[in-house]
mmCIF file of C-alpha atoms (C1' of nucleotides) and ligand atoms in Angstrom:
data_model
loop_
_atom_site.group_PDB
_atom_site.id
_atom_site.type_symbol
_atom_site.label_atom_id
_atom_site.label_comp_id
_atom_site.label_asym_id
_atom_site.label_seq_id
_atom_site.Cartn_x
_atom_site.Cartn_y
_atom_site.Cartn_z
ATOM 1 C CA MET A 1 -94.495 -33.591 -55.289
ATOM 2 C CA ILE A 2 -97.524 -31.338 -55.516
ATOM 3 C CA LEU A 3 -101.060 -31.578 -54.219
ATOM 4 C CA ARG A 4 -103.790 -31.609 -56.772
ATOM 5 C CA SER A 5 -105.666 -28.422 -57.490
ATOM 6 C CA HIS A 6 -108.764 -30.201 -56.209
ATOM 7 C CA VAL A 7 -107.567 -29.514 -52.691
ATOM 8 C CA GLU A 8 -107.737 -25.752 -53.157
ATOM 9 C CA TRP A 9 -111.075 -26.096 -54.920
ATOM 10 C CA ALA A 10 -112.666 -28.352 -52.284
ATOM 11 C CA LEU A 11 -111.549 -26.186 -49.390
ATOM 12 C CA HIS A 12 -112.905 -23.017 -50.984
ATOM 13 C CA CYS A 13 -116.158 -24.732 -51.922
ATOM 14 C CA CYS A 14 -116.660 -25.952 -48.364
ATOM 15 C CA ALA A 15 -116.010 -22.436 -47.084
ATOM 16 C CA ILE A 16 -118.708 -21.171 -49.429
ATOM 17 C CA LEU A 17 -121.145 -23.933 -48.494
ATOM 18 C CA ALA A 18 -120.647 -22.876 -44.864
ATOM 19 C CA GLY A 19 -122.387 -19.611 -45.720
ATOM 20 C CA LEU A 20 -125.398 -21.314 -47.249
ATOM 21 C CA PRO A 21 -128.859 -20.565 -45.752
ATOM 22 C CA GLU A 22 -130.230 -23.422 -43.668
ATOM 23 C CA GLY A 23 -131.715 -26.246 -45.713
ATOM 24 C CA LYS A 24 -130.668 -24.830 -49.094
ATOM 25 C CA TYR A 25 -128.371 -26.329 -51.699
ATOM 26 C CA LEU A 26 -125.800 -24.770 -54.027
ATOM 27 C CA SER A 27 -125.168 -26.275 -57.449
ATOM 28 C CA THR A 28 -121.873 -27.227 -59.111
ATOM 29 C CA LYS A 29 -122.647 -24.586 -61.703
ATOM 30 C CA ALA A 30 -122.838 -21.832 -59.092
ATOM 31 C CA LEU A 31 -119.667 -22.998 -57.337
ATOM 32 C CA ALA A 32 -117.802 -23.205 -60.648
ATOM 33 C CA GLU A 33 -118.928 -19.755 -61.675
ATOM 34 C CA PHE A 34 -118.018 -18.273 -58.310
ATOM 35 C CA HIS A 35 -114.482 -19.640 -58.425
ATOM 36 C CA GLY A 36 -113.921 -19.473 -62.159
ATOM 37 C CA LEU A 37 -113.411 -23.210 -62.477
ATOM 38 C CA PRO A 38 -114.345 -25.815 -65.108
ATOM 39 C CA LYS A 39 -117.738 -27.078 -64.020
ATOM 40 C CA GLU A 40 -117.351 -30.706 -65.140
ATOM 41 C CA TYR A 41 -113.969 -31.162 -63.491
ATOM 42 C CA LEU A 42 -114.947 -29.378 -60.292
ATOM 43 C CA SER A 43 -117.844 -31.822 -60.195
ATOM 44 C CA LYS A 44 -115.329 -34.641 -59.633
ATOM 45 C CA ALA A 45 -113.986 -32.940 -56.520
ATOM 46 C CA LEU A 46 -117.490 -32.357 -55.195
ATOM 47 C CA GLN A 47 -118.366 -35.996 -55.810
ATOM 48 C CA ALA A 48 -115.363 -36.931 -53.681
ATOM 49 C CA LEU A 49 -116.710 -34.741 -50.863
ATOM 50 C CA SER A 50 -120.050 -36.470 -51.240
ATOM 51 C CA GLN A 51 -118.502 -39.945 -51.096
ATOM 52 C CA ALA A 52 -116.702 -38.912 -47.909
ATOM 53 C CA ASP A 53 -120.064 -37.893 -46.414
ATOM 54 C CA LEU A 54 -118.899 -34.336 -45.894
ATOM 55 C CA VAL A 55 -121.719 -32.942 -48.010
ATOM 56 C CA ASP A 56 -125.310 -33.838 -48.740
ATOM 57 C CA THR A 57 -126.648 -33.659 -52.250
ATOM 58 C CA THR A 58 -129.989 -33.540 -53.923
ATOM 59 C CA LEU A 59 -131.049 -33.707 -57.535
ATOM 60 C CA GLY A 60 -133.345 -31.634 -59.638
ATOM 61 C CA PRO A 61 -133.638 -27.964 -60.492
ATOM 62 C CA THR A 62 -133.039 -26.787 -56.914
ATOM 63 C CA GLY A 63 -130.415 -29.421 -56.311
ATOM 64 C CA GLY A 64 -126.780 -29.164 -55.415
ATOM 65 C CA TYR A 65 -124.600 -29.460 -52.364
ATOM 66 C CA ARG A 66 -124.731 -28.462 -48.713
ATOM 67 C CA LEU A 67 -122.576 -29.409 -45.753
ATOM 68 C CA ALA A 68 -123.576 -32.678 -44.069
ATOM 69 C CA LYS A 69 -122.360 -31.622 -40.617
ATOM 70 C CA PRO A 70 -121.741 -28.492 -38.530
ATOM 71 C CA THR A 71 -118.581 -26.659 -39.614
ATOM 72 C CA SER A 72 -117.021 -27.391 -36.232
ATOM 73 C CA ASP A 73 -117.352 -31.119 -36.926
ATOM 74 C CA ILE A 74 -115.397 -30.968 -40.185
ATOM 75 C CA THR A 75 -111.616 -30.600 -40.196
ATOM 76 C CA VAL A 76 -109.457 -29.358 -43.017
ATOM 77 C CA LEU A 77 -107.877 -32.823 -43.033
ATOM 78 C CA ASP A 78 -111.310 -34.382 -43.682
ATOM 79 C CA ILE A 79 -111.633 -32.283 -46.809
ATOM 80 C CA VAL A 80 -108.068 -32.809 -47.995
ATOM 81 C CA GLU A 81 -108.287 -36.573 -47.529
ATOM 82 C CA ALA A 82 -111.647 -36.688 -49.266
ATOM 83 C CA VAL A 83 -110.170 -35.397 -52.508
ATOM 84 C CA GLU A 84 -106.546 -36.496 -52.148
ATOM 85 C CA GLY A 85 -106.993 -39.881 -50.531
ATOM 86 C CA LYS A 86 -105.735 -41.163 -47.219
ATOM 87 C CA ALA A 87 -102.646 -42.890 -48.612
ATOM 88 C CA ARG A 88 -99.323 -41.743 -47.190
ATOM 89 C CA THR A 89 -97.322 -39.267 -49.243
ATOM 90 C CA PHE A 90 -94.217 -41.457 -48.872
ATOM 91 C CA GLU A 91 -94.315 -44.923 -50.361
ATOM 92 C CA CYS A 92 -91.702 -47.456 -49.284
ATOM 93 C CA THR A 93 -90.660 -49.894 -52.007
ATOM 94 C CA ASN A 94 -88.540 -51.834 -49.546
ATOM 95 C CA ILE A 95 -85.240 -51.324 -51.331
ATOM 96 C CA ARG A 96 -83.427 -52.430 -48.187
ATOM 97 C CA ALA A 97 -84.425 -55.981 -49.117
ATOM 98 C CA ALA A 98 -81.909 -55.842 -51.980
ATOM 99 C CA ASN A 99 -78.983 -55.666 -49.543
ATOM 100 C CA PRO A 100 -76.661 -58.425 -50.793
ATOM 101 C CA CYS A 101 -75.353 -59.060 -47.288
ATOM 102 C CA ARG A 102 -78.665 -60.404 -46.028
ATOM 103 C CA PRO A 103 -78.935 -64.086 -45.410
ATOM 104 C CA ALA A 104 -81.328 -65.875 -47.750
ATOM 105 C CA GLY A 105 -84.902 -65.794 -46.517
ATOM 106 C CA PHE A 106 -84.215 -62.936 -44.109
ATOM 107 C CA CYS A 107 -87.436 -61.299 -42.963
ATOM 108 C CA ASP A 108 -87.722 -57.758 -41.578
ATOM 109 C CA ALA A 109 -89.267 -57.359 -38.152
ATOM 110 C CA GLY A 110 -91.006 -54.092 -38.985
ATOM 111 C CA PRO A 111 -91.074 -51.124 -41.368
ATOM 112 C CA CYS A 112 -87.799 -49.523 -42.384
ATOM 113 C CA ALA A 113 -86.366 -46.736 -40.215
ATOM 114 C CA VAL A 114 -86.348 -44.427 -43.233
ATOM 115 C CA ALA A 115 -90.033 -45.057 -43.836
ATOM 116 C CA ARG A 116 -90.838 -44.482 -40.171
ATOM 117 C CA VAL A 117 -89.223 -41.039 -40.306
ATOM 118 C CA MET A 118 -91.064 -40.126 -43.486
ATOM 119 C CA TRP A 119 -94.353 -41.425 -42.119
ATOM 120 C CA ALA A 120 -93.893 -39.461 -38.891
ATOM 121 C CA ALA A 121 -93.547 -36.323 -41.001
ATOM 122 C CA ASP A 122 -96.640 -37.297 -42.953
ATOM 123 C CA GLU A 123 -98.512 -37.653 -39.676
ATOM 124 C CA ALA A 124 -97.260 -34.223 -38.555
ATOM 125 C CA TRP A 125 -98.677 -32.794 -41.752
ATOM 126 C CA ARG A 126 -102.023 -34.501 -41.212
ATOM 127 C CA SER A 127 -102.078 -33.524 -37.568
ATOM 128 C CA SER A 128 -101.599 -29.898 -38.504
ATOM 129 C CA LEU A 129 -104.545 -30.093 -40.899
ATOM 130 C CA ARG A 130 -106.661 -32.007 -38.407
ATOM 131 C CA ASN A 131 -106.237 -29.243 -35.849
ATOM 132 C CA VAL A 132 -108.006 -26.713 -38.057
ATOM 133 C CA ARG A 133 -111.743 -27.009 -38.197
ATOM 134 C CA LEU A 134 -113.796 -25.689 -41.079
ATOM 135 C CA SER A 135 -115.376 -23.261 -38.606
ATOM 136 C CA ASP A 136 -111.883 -21.904 -37.811
ATOM 137 C CA LEU A 137 -111.094 -21.550 -41.485
ATOM 138 C CA VAL A 138 -114.308 -19.700 -42.241
ATOM 139 C CA ALA A 139 -113.710 -17.370 -39.303
ATOM 140 C CA THR A 140 -110.249 -16.526 -40.637
ATOM 141 C CA VAL A 141 -111.555 -15.932 -44.114
ATOM 142 C CA ALA A 142 -114.245 -13.664 -42.694
ATOM 143 C CA ASP A 143 -111.513 -11.730 -40.930
ATOM 144 C CA ASP A 144 -109.474 -11.372 -44.104
ATOM 145 C CA VAL A 145 -112.221 -10.320 -46.472
ATOM 146 C CA PRO A 146 -113.480 -6.705 -46.293
ATOM 147 C CA GLN A 147 -116.891 -6.526 -44.667
ATOM 148 C CA ASP A 148 -118.735 -5.276 -47.722
ATOM 149 C CA VAL A 149 -117.303 -7.979 -49.947
ATOM 150 C CA TRP A 150 -118.091 -10.590 -47.321
ATOM 151 C CA LYS A 151 -121.645 -9.370 -47.105
ATOM 152 C CA SER A 152 -122.300 -9.227 -50.828
ATOM 153 C CA THR A 153 -120.734 -12.653 -51.180
ATOM 154 C CA GLY A 154 -123.230 -13.989 -48.655
ATOM 155 C CA ALA A 155 -125.997 -12.393 -50.645
ATOM 156 C CA TRP A 156 -124.666 -13.919 -53.878
ATOM 157 C CA ILE A 157 -124.706 -17.368 -52.312
ATOM 158 C CA ALA A 158 -128.232 -16.890 -50.973
ATOM 159 C CA ARG A 159 -129.405 -15.712 -54.381
ATOM 160 C CA ARG A 160 -127.973 -18.755 -56.160
ATOM 161 C CA ALA A 161 -129.089 -21.256 -53.534
ATOM 162 C CA GLY A 162 -132.001 -23.558 -54.298
ATOM 163 C CA MET B 1 -99.910 -36.727 -54.247
ATOM 164 C CA ILE B 2 -96.892 -38.926 -53.818
ATOM 165 C CA LEU B 3 -93.210 -38.231 -53.226
ATOM 166 C CA ARG B 4 -90.850 -39.397 -55.894
ATOM 167 C CA SER B 5 -88.992 -42.648 -55.355
ATOM 168 C CA HIS B 6 -85.797 -40.600 -55.408
ATOM 169 C CA VAL B 7 -86.502 -39.658 -51.813
ATOM 170 C CA GLU B 8 -86.298 -43.246 -50.614
ATOM 171 C CA TRP B 9 -83.226 -43.823 -52.771
ATOM 172 C CA ALA B 10 -81.374 -40.718 -51.612
ATOM 173 C CA LEU B 11 -82.029 -41.363 -47.938
ATOM 174 C CA HIS B 12 -80.828 -44.947 -48.141
ATOM 175 C CA CYS B 13 -77.760 -43.921 -50.152
ATOM 176 C CA CYS B 14 -76.823 -41.290 -47.576
ATOM 177 C CA ALA B 15 -77.209 -43.876 -44.830
ATOM 178 C CA ILE B 16 -74.817 -46.127 -46.714
ATOM 179 C CA LEU B 17 -72.348 -43.326 -47.403
ATOM 180 C CA ALA B 18 -72.337 -42.666 -43.652
ATOM 181 C CA GLY B 19 -70.658 -46.049 -43.202
ATOM 182 C CA LEU B 20 -67.915 -45.292 -45.696
ATOM 183 C CA PRO B 21 -64.292 -45.429 -44.482
ATOM 184 C CA GLU B 22 -62.716 -41.983 -44.047
ATOM 185 C CA GLY B 23 -61.577 -40.409 -47.311
ATOM 186 C CA LYS B 24 -63.023 -43.092 -49.568
ATOM 187 C CA TYR B 25 -65.684 -42.807 -52.239
ATOM 188 C CA LEU B 26 -68.494 -45.138 -53.302
ATOM 189 C CA SER B 27 -69.631 -45.258 -56.927
ATOM 190 C CA THR B 28 -73.100 -45.016 -58.394
ATOM 191 C CA LYS B 29 -72.625 -48.551 -59.646
ATOM 192 C CA ALA B 30 -72.014 -49.894 -56.149
ATOM 193 C CA LEU B 31 -74.955 -47.962 -54.683
ATOM 194 C CA ALA B 32 -77.236 -49.144 -57.480
ATOM 195 C CA GLU B 33 -76.173 -52.751 -57.033
ATOM 196 C CA PHE B 34 -76.581 -52.589 -53.276
ATOM 197 C CA HIS B 35 -80.135 -51.278 -53.510
ATOM 198 C CA GLY B 36 -81.172 -53.048 -56.698
ATOM 199 C CA LEU B 37 -81.827 -49.787 -58.531
ATOM 200 C CA PRO B 38 -81.328 -48.631 -62.136
ATOM 201 C CA LYS B 39 -77.842 -47.131 -62.147
ATOM 202 C CA GLU B 40 -78.468 -44.368 -64.683
ATOM 203 C CA TYR B 41 -81.599 -43.139 -62.989
ATOM 204 C CA LEU B 42 -80.174 -43.363 -59.485
ATOM 205 C CA SER B 43 -77.367 -41.221 -60.823
ATOM 206 C CA LYS B 44 -79.841 -38.342 -61.218
ATOM 207 C CA ALA B 45 -80.725 -38.478 -57.536
ATOM 208 C CA LEU B 46 -77.049 -38.542 -56.564
ATOM 209 C CA GLN B 47 -76.388 -35.587 -58.814
ATOM 210 C CA ALA B 48 -79.093 -33.710 -56.942
ATOM 211 C CA LEU B 49 -77.344 -34.480 -53.656
ATOM 212 C CA SER B 50 -74.123 -33.202 -55.182
ATOM 213 C CA GLN B 51 -75.735 -29.984 -56.366
ATOM 214 C CA ALA B 52 -77.063 -29.437 -52.856
ATOM 215 C CA ASP B 53 -73.518 -29.809 -51.502
ATOM 216 C CA LEU B 54 -74.498 -32.748 -49.335
ATOM 217 C CA VAL B 55 -71.954 -35.034 -50.980
ATOM 218 C CA ASP B 56 -68.510 -34.658 -52.507
ATOM 219 C CA THR B 57 -67.644 -36.410 -55.719
ATOM 220 C CA THR B 58 -64.546 -37.357 -57.596
ATOM 221 C CA LEU B 59 -63.946 -38.834 -61.030
ATOM 222 C CA GLY B 60 -61.924 -41.748 -62.263
ATOM 223 C CA PRO B 61 -61.680 -45.445 -61.452
ATOM 224 C CA THR B 62 -61.761 -44.897 -57.680
ATOM 225 C CA GLY B 63 -64.334 -42.140 -57.979
ATOM 226 C CA GLY B 64 -67.815 -41.840 -56.585
ATOM 227 C CA TYR B 65 -69.579 -40.155 -53.712
ATOM 228 C CA ARG B 66 -68.953 -39.466 -50.041
ATOM 229 C CA LEU B 67 -70.723 -37.252 -47.537
ATOM 230 C CA ALA B 68 -69.577 -33.636 -47.606
ATOM 231 C CA LYS B 69 -70.319 -33.023 -43.907
ATOM 232 C CA PRO B 70 -70.580 -34.901 -40.607
ATOM 233 C CA THR B 71 -73.798 -36.911 -40.354
ATOM 234 C CA SER B 72 -74.924 -34.741 -37.453
ATOM 235 C CA ASP B 73 -74.796 -31.689 -39.743
ATOM 236 C CA ILE B 74 -77.152 -33.172 -42.325
ATOM 237 C CA THR B 75 -80.882 -33.380 -41.682
ATOM 238 C CA VAL B 76 -83.360 -35.641 -43.387
ATOM 239 C CA LEU B 77 -85.017 -32.497 -44.696
ATOM 240 C CA ASP B 78 -81.752 -31.483 -46.392
ATOM 241 C CA ILE B 79 -81.783 -34.739 -48.304
ATOM 242 C CA VAL B 80 -85.488 -34.673 -49.133
ATOM 243 C CA GLU B 81 -85.303 -31.084 -50.373
ATOM 244 C CA ALA B 82 -82.204 -31.852 -52.417
ATOM 245 C CA VAL B 83 -84.069 -34.376 -54.559
ATOM 246 C CA GLU B 84 -87.627 -33.132 -54.241
ATOM 247 C CA GLY B 85 -87.101 -29.389 -54.309
ATOM 248 C CA LYS B 86 -87.947 -26.733 -51.775
ATOM 249 C CA ALA B 87 -91.233 -25.695 -53.355
ATOM 250 C CA ARG B 88 -94.319 -25.979 -51.179
ATOM 251 C CA THR B 89 -96.509 -29.033 -51.656
ATOM 252 C CA PHE B 90 -99.590 -26.820 -51.869
ATOM 253 C CA GLU B 91 -99.821 -24.345 -54.707
ATOM 254 C CA CYS B 92 -102.355 -21.521 -54.512
ATOM 255 C CA THR B 93 -103.822 -20.504 -57.855
ATOM 256 C CA ASN B 94 -105.677 -17.611 -56.237
ATOM 257 C CA ILE B 95 -109.150 -18.778 -57.164
ATOM 258 C CA ARG B 96 -110.588 -16.357 -54.609
ATOM 259 C CA ALA B 97 -109.834 -13.620 -57.116
ATOM 260 C CA ALA B 98 -112.703 -14.922 -59.287
ATOM 261 C CA ASN B 99 -115.285 -13.943 -56.652
ATOM 262 C CA PRO B 100 -117.842 -11.947 -58.665
ATOM 263 C CA CYS B 101 -118.692 -9.808 -55.652
ATOM 264 C CA ARG B 102 -115.304 -8.119 -55.557
ATOM 265 C CA PRO B 103 -115.077 -4.507 -56.649
ATOM 266 C CA ALA B 104 -113.057 -4.011 -59.826
ATOM 267 C CA GLY B 105 -109.348 -3.668 -59.148
ATOM 268 C CA PHE B 106 -109.611 -5.159 -55.701
ATOM 269 C CA CYS B 107 -106.243 -6.195 -54.369
ATOM 270 C CA ASP B 108 -105.653 -8.794 -51.639
ATOM 271 C CA ALA B 109 -103.646 -7.726 -48.622
ATOM 272 C CA GLY B 110 -101.941 -11.097 -48.163
ATOM 273 C CA PRO B 111 -102.089 -14.771 -48.990
ATOM 274 C CA CYS B 112 -105.422 -16.571 -48.769
ATOM 275 C CA ALA B 113 -106.439 -18.097 -45.427
ATOM 276 C CA VAL B 114 -106.779 -21.488 -47.079
ATOM 277 C CA ALA B 115 -103.229 -21.273 -48.401
ATOM 278 C CA ARG B 116 -101.922 -20.222 -44.991
ATOM 279 C CA VAL B 117 -103.441 -23.333 -43.398
ATOM 280 C CA MET B 118 -101.980 -25.596 -46.073
ATOM 281 C CA TRP B 119 -98.597 -23.909 -45.847
ATOM 282 C CA ALA B 120 -98.549 -24.269 -42.076
ATOM 283 C CA ALA B 121 -99.071 -28.006 -42.519
ATOM 284 C CA ASP B 122 -96.285 -28.064 -45.089
ATOM 285 C CA GLU B 123 -94.023 -26.382 -42.577
ATOM 286 C CA ALA B 124 -95.021 -28.929 -39.915
ATOM 287 C CA TRP B 125 -93.973 -31.674 -42.324
ATOM 288 C CA ARG B 126 -90.647 -29.996 -43.034
ATOM 289 C CA SER B 127 -90.067 -29.281 -39.368
ATOM 290 C CA SER B 128 -90.565 -32.935 -38.568
ATOM 291 C CA LEU B 129 -87.978 -33.918 -41.167
ATOM 292 C CA ARG B 130 -85.630 -31.163 -40.049
ATOM 293 C CA ASN B 131 -85.613 -32.529 -36.519
ATOM 294 C CA VAL B 132 -84.090 -35.843 -37.610
ATOM 295 C CA ARG B 133 -80.393 -35.758 -38.356
ATOM 296 C CA LEU B 134 -78.719 -38.266 -40.602
ATOM 297 C CA SER B 135 -76.772 -39.418 -37.548
ATOM 298 C CA ASP B 136 -80.084 -40.172 -35.797
ATOM 299 C CA LEU B 137 -81.345 -42.082 -38.797
ATOM 300 C CA VAL B 138 -78.206 -44.164 -39.083
ATOM 301 C CA ALA B 139 -78.344 -44.971 -35.373
ATOM 302 C CA THR B 140 -81.928 -46.178 -35.740
ATOM 303 C CA VAL B 141 -81.072 -48.287 -38.760
ATOM 304 C CA ALA B 142 -78.167 -49.813 -36.841
ATOM 305 C CA ASP B 143 -80.584 -50.678 -34.073
ATOM 306 C CA ASP B 144 -83.010 -52.312 -36.485
ATOM 307 C CA VAL B 145 -80.578 -54.403 -38.484
ATOM 308 C CA PRO B 146 -79.212 -57.611 -36.899
ATOM 309 C CA GLN B 147 -75.621 -57.177 -35.832
ATOM 310 C CA ASP B 148 -74.141 -59.682 -38.251
ATOM 311 C CA VAL B 149 -75.948 -58.170 -41.237
ATOM 312 C CA TRP B 150 -74.874 -54.705 -40.132
ATOM 313 C CA LYS B 151 -71.273 -55.822 -39.865
ATOM 314 C CA SER B 152 -71.127 -57.617 -43.213
ATOM 315 C CA THR B 153 -72.824 -54.616 -44.824
ATOM 316 C CA GLY B 154 -70.067 -52.405 -43.487
ATOM 317 C CA ALA B 155 -67.528 -54.801 -44.908
ATOM 318 C CA TRP B 156 -69.303 -54.793 -48.287
ATOM 319 C CA ILE B 157 -69.162 -51.011 -48.386
ATOM 320 C CA ALA B 158 -65.489 -50.968 -47.444
ATOM 321 C CA ARG B 159 -64.740 -53.560 -50.121
ATOM 322 C CA ARG B 160 -66.472 -51.536 -52.841
ATOM 323 C CA ALA B 161 -65.085 -48.178 -51.716
ATOM 324 C CA GLY B 162 -62.346 -46.581 -53.787
ATOM 325 C "C1'" DA C 1 -52.627 -44.925 -73.240
ATOM 326 C "C1'" DT C 2 -56.451 -47.127 -71.090
ATOM 327 C "C1'" DA C 3 -60.151 -47.887 -68.183
ATOM 328 C "C1'" DT C 4 -63.513 -45.910 -65.083
ATOM 329 C "C1'" DT C 5 -66.048 -42.459 -63.265
ATOM 330 C "C1'" DA C 6 -69.530 -38.130 -62.506
ATOM 331 C "C1'" DA C 7 -72.100 -34.858 -65.056
ATOM 332 C "C1'" DG C 8 -75.450 -33.600 -67.993
ATOM 333 C "C1'" DG C 9 -78.218 -33.471 -72.396
ATOM 334 C "C1'" DA C 10 -81.531 -35.853 -75.336
ATOM 335 C "C1'" DT C 11 -85.098 -38.879 -75.744
ATOM 336 C "C1'" DA C 12 -88.708 -42.260 -74.786
ATOM 337 C "C1'" DA C 13 -92.120 -44.834 -71.986
ATOM 338 C "C1'" DT C 14 -95.203 -44.862 -68.278
ATOM 339 C "C1'" DT C 15 -98.181 -42.942 -65.029
ATOM 340 C "C1'" DT C 16 -100.797 -39.212 -63.044
ATOM 341 C "C1'" DA C 17 -103.369 -34.900 -63.396
ATOM 342 C "C1'" DT C 18 -106.423 -32.174 -65.883
ATOM 343 C "C1'" DA C 19 -110.350 -31.731 -68.665
ATOM 344 C "C1'" DT C 20 -114.425 -32.705 -71.542
ATOM 345 C "C1'" DC C 21 -118.389 -35.336 -73.067
ATOM 346 C "C1'" DC C 22 -122.399 -38.013 -72.569
ATOM 347 C "C1'" DG C 23 -126.041 -41.224 -70.670
ATOM 348 C "C1'" DT C 24 -128.845 -42.211 -66.595
ATOM 349 C "C1'" DA C 25 -131.637 -41.467 -62.620
ATOM 350 C "C1'" DT C 26 -133.734 -38.159 -59.684
ATOM 351 C "C1'" DG C 27 -136.414 -34.400 -58.071
ATOM 352 C "C1'" DA C 28 -138.860 -29.919 -58.670
ATOM 353 C "C1'" DA C 29 -141.917 -26.945 -61.138
ATOM 354 C "C1'" DT C 30 -145.585 -26.393 -64.372
ATOM 355 C "C1'" DA D 1 -147.772 -36.191 -67.334
ATOM 356 C "C1'" DT D 2 -144.268 -33.268 -69.099
ATOM 357 C "C1'" DT D 3 -140.303 -30.633 -68.919
ATOM 358 C "C1'" DC D 4 -136.211 -29.039 -67.074
ATOM 359 C "C1'" DA D 5 -132.128 -28.855 -64.102
ATOM 360 C "C1'" DT D 6 -129.410 -31.417 -61.423
ATOM 361 C "C1'" DA D 7 -125.836 -35.168 -59.321
ATOM 362 C "C1'" DC D 8 -123.525 -39.131 -60.679
ATOM 363 C "C1'" DG D 9 -120.552 -42.121 -63.082
ATOM 364 C "C1'" DG D 10 -118.282 -43.994 -67.207
ATOM 365 C "C1'" DA D 11 -115.565 -43.140 -71.228
ATOM 366 C "C1'" DT D 12 -112.371 -40.598 -73.503
ATOM 367 C "C1'" DA D 13 -108.849 -37.081 -74.578
ATOM 368 C "C1'" DT D 14 -104.984 -33.939 -73.517
ATOM 369 C "C1'" DA D 15 -101.155 -32.207 -70.760
ATOM 370 C "C1'" DA D 16 -97.698 -32.798 -67.423
ATOM 371 C "C1'" DA D 17 -94.767 -35.273 -64.261
ATOM 372 C "C1'" DT D 18 -92.312 -39.387 -63.247
ATOM 373 C "C1'" DT D 19 -89.447 -43.081 -64.479
ATOM 374 C "C1'" DA D 20 -85.972 -44.721 -67.337
ATOM 375 C "C1'" DT D 21 -82.342 -45.300 -70.921
ATOM 376 C "C1'" DC D 22 -78.711 -43.729 -73.944
ATOM 377 C "C1'" DC D 23 -74.835 -41.115 -75.230
ATOM 378 C "C1'" DT D 24 -71.156 -37.509 -75.063
ATOM 379 C "C1'" DT D 25 -67.743 -35.015 -72.400
ATOM 380 C "C1'" DA D 26 -64.266 -34.106 -69.002
ATOM 381 C "C1'" DA D 27 -61.637 -35.750 -65.179
ATOM 382 C "C1'" DT D 28 -58.675 -39.148 -62.810
ATOM 383 C "C1'" DA D 29 -56.322 -43.317 -61.254
ATOM 384 C "C1'" DT D 30 -53.395 -47.080 -62.871
HETATM 385 S S1 FES E 1 -86.715 -49.770 -47.560
HETATM 386 FE FE1 FES E 1 -88.264 -48.319 -48.066
HETATM 387 S S2 FES E 1 -87.774 -46.657 -46.800
HETATM 388 FE FE2 FES E 1 -86.227 -48.108 -46.296
HETATM 389 S S1 FES E 2 -107.144 -18.571 -53.335
HETATM 390 FE FE1 FES E 2 -105.621 -20.128 -53.335
HETATM 391 S S2 FES E 2 -105.885 -21.040 -51.439
HETATM 392 FE FE2 FES E 2 -107.394 -19.507 -51.408
#
DNA sequence: ATATTAAGGATAATTTATATCCGTATGAAT
DNA sequence: ATTCATACGGATATAAATTATCCTTAATAT
């Protein structure tokens, strides 16, 4: 099992959009260049963010993306689920139903105990991601990145914004 | 992202092996029949359990699998990692390195903040699975299944054990 | 000897992930 | 008005992972 690369892309793009000057937009082209990613494919991840209402978009020469809400109102889980879907990572195919010792027509009262354990772990994973806001993430990144790089990155974004 | 079906198979097989009479083995064929699974493919999952030293095996007409340890010494995580691997579910491709504002030869001090958040969630998932022992799981299943079905299932296992 | 089993290698089919291409509608600048 | 750059979505292509089967080998019980 492995998460799609879109998750890494979407999270980094949101972190960049967080540094965008008020009211401006940043294009797919700029985001792809910045991260060294294939523009057309990155576009699919950004479309997913748009469909999840995490970002606003506009068309035309100065068009692109910007965050639709304050960074403190967006969680990492919001972003992950936007590109990866909300479906559980464990899928029960109900193999217990094949038990030859069951009476004919036997009907289970609820989900299998195995599935419940796996789903609880899935929820722990989601809960962990839900507890980190985009604002927290950006603050951590800002802490990690040397000040001069951080500053010139902000300038780069402002320069490419439309 | 979705876990492989082997996870569901391996967990259910371990739960069945937990009901095996002392010293006996249960074959792939019996486990496949019981769960309605393709024998040859299920065999791959069981081999993974064997390689992780969670089960003992023996050859020959009375051969098959049995648990290698007490059920309280095996966690759900042990089983999941045996078939799914221990690799993290989030893979960082270090896209931050493409940032055009970095000075040439810039070297990161540690893993990216985005990766750290994703890895923490991964660990929360694993921790949740690690906190459930096979003995706990079996107890829950026993609670779920009607007593008569539980009993006849135990008899079925004993009958097929060699 | 014979039958049955786990183990593992080879191979194929199916599904998912990755990636590119192109047409359309929209908005900004001239 | 015209032109250009953009998001969006559909279609298609390629690569990789998952699912599945087949077959050979070595071990073991009867
Ligand atoms: S039947 Fe699907 S997890 Fe038990
Ligand atoms: S560079 Fe990989 S998660 Fe940030």
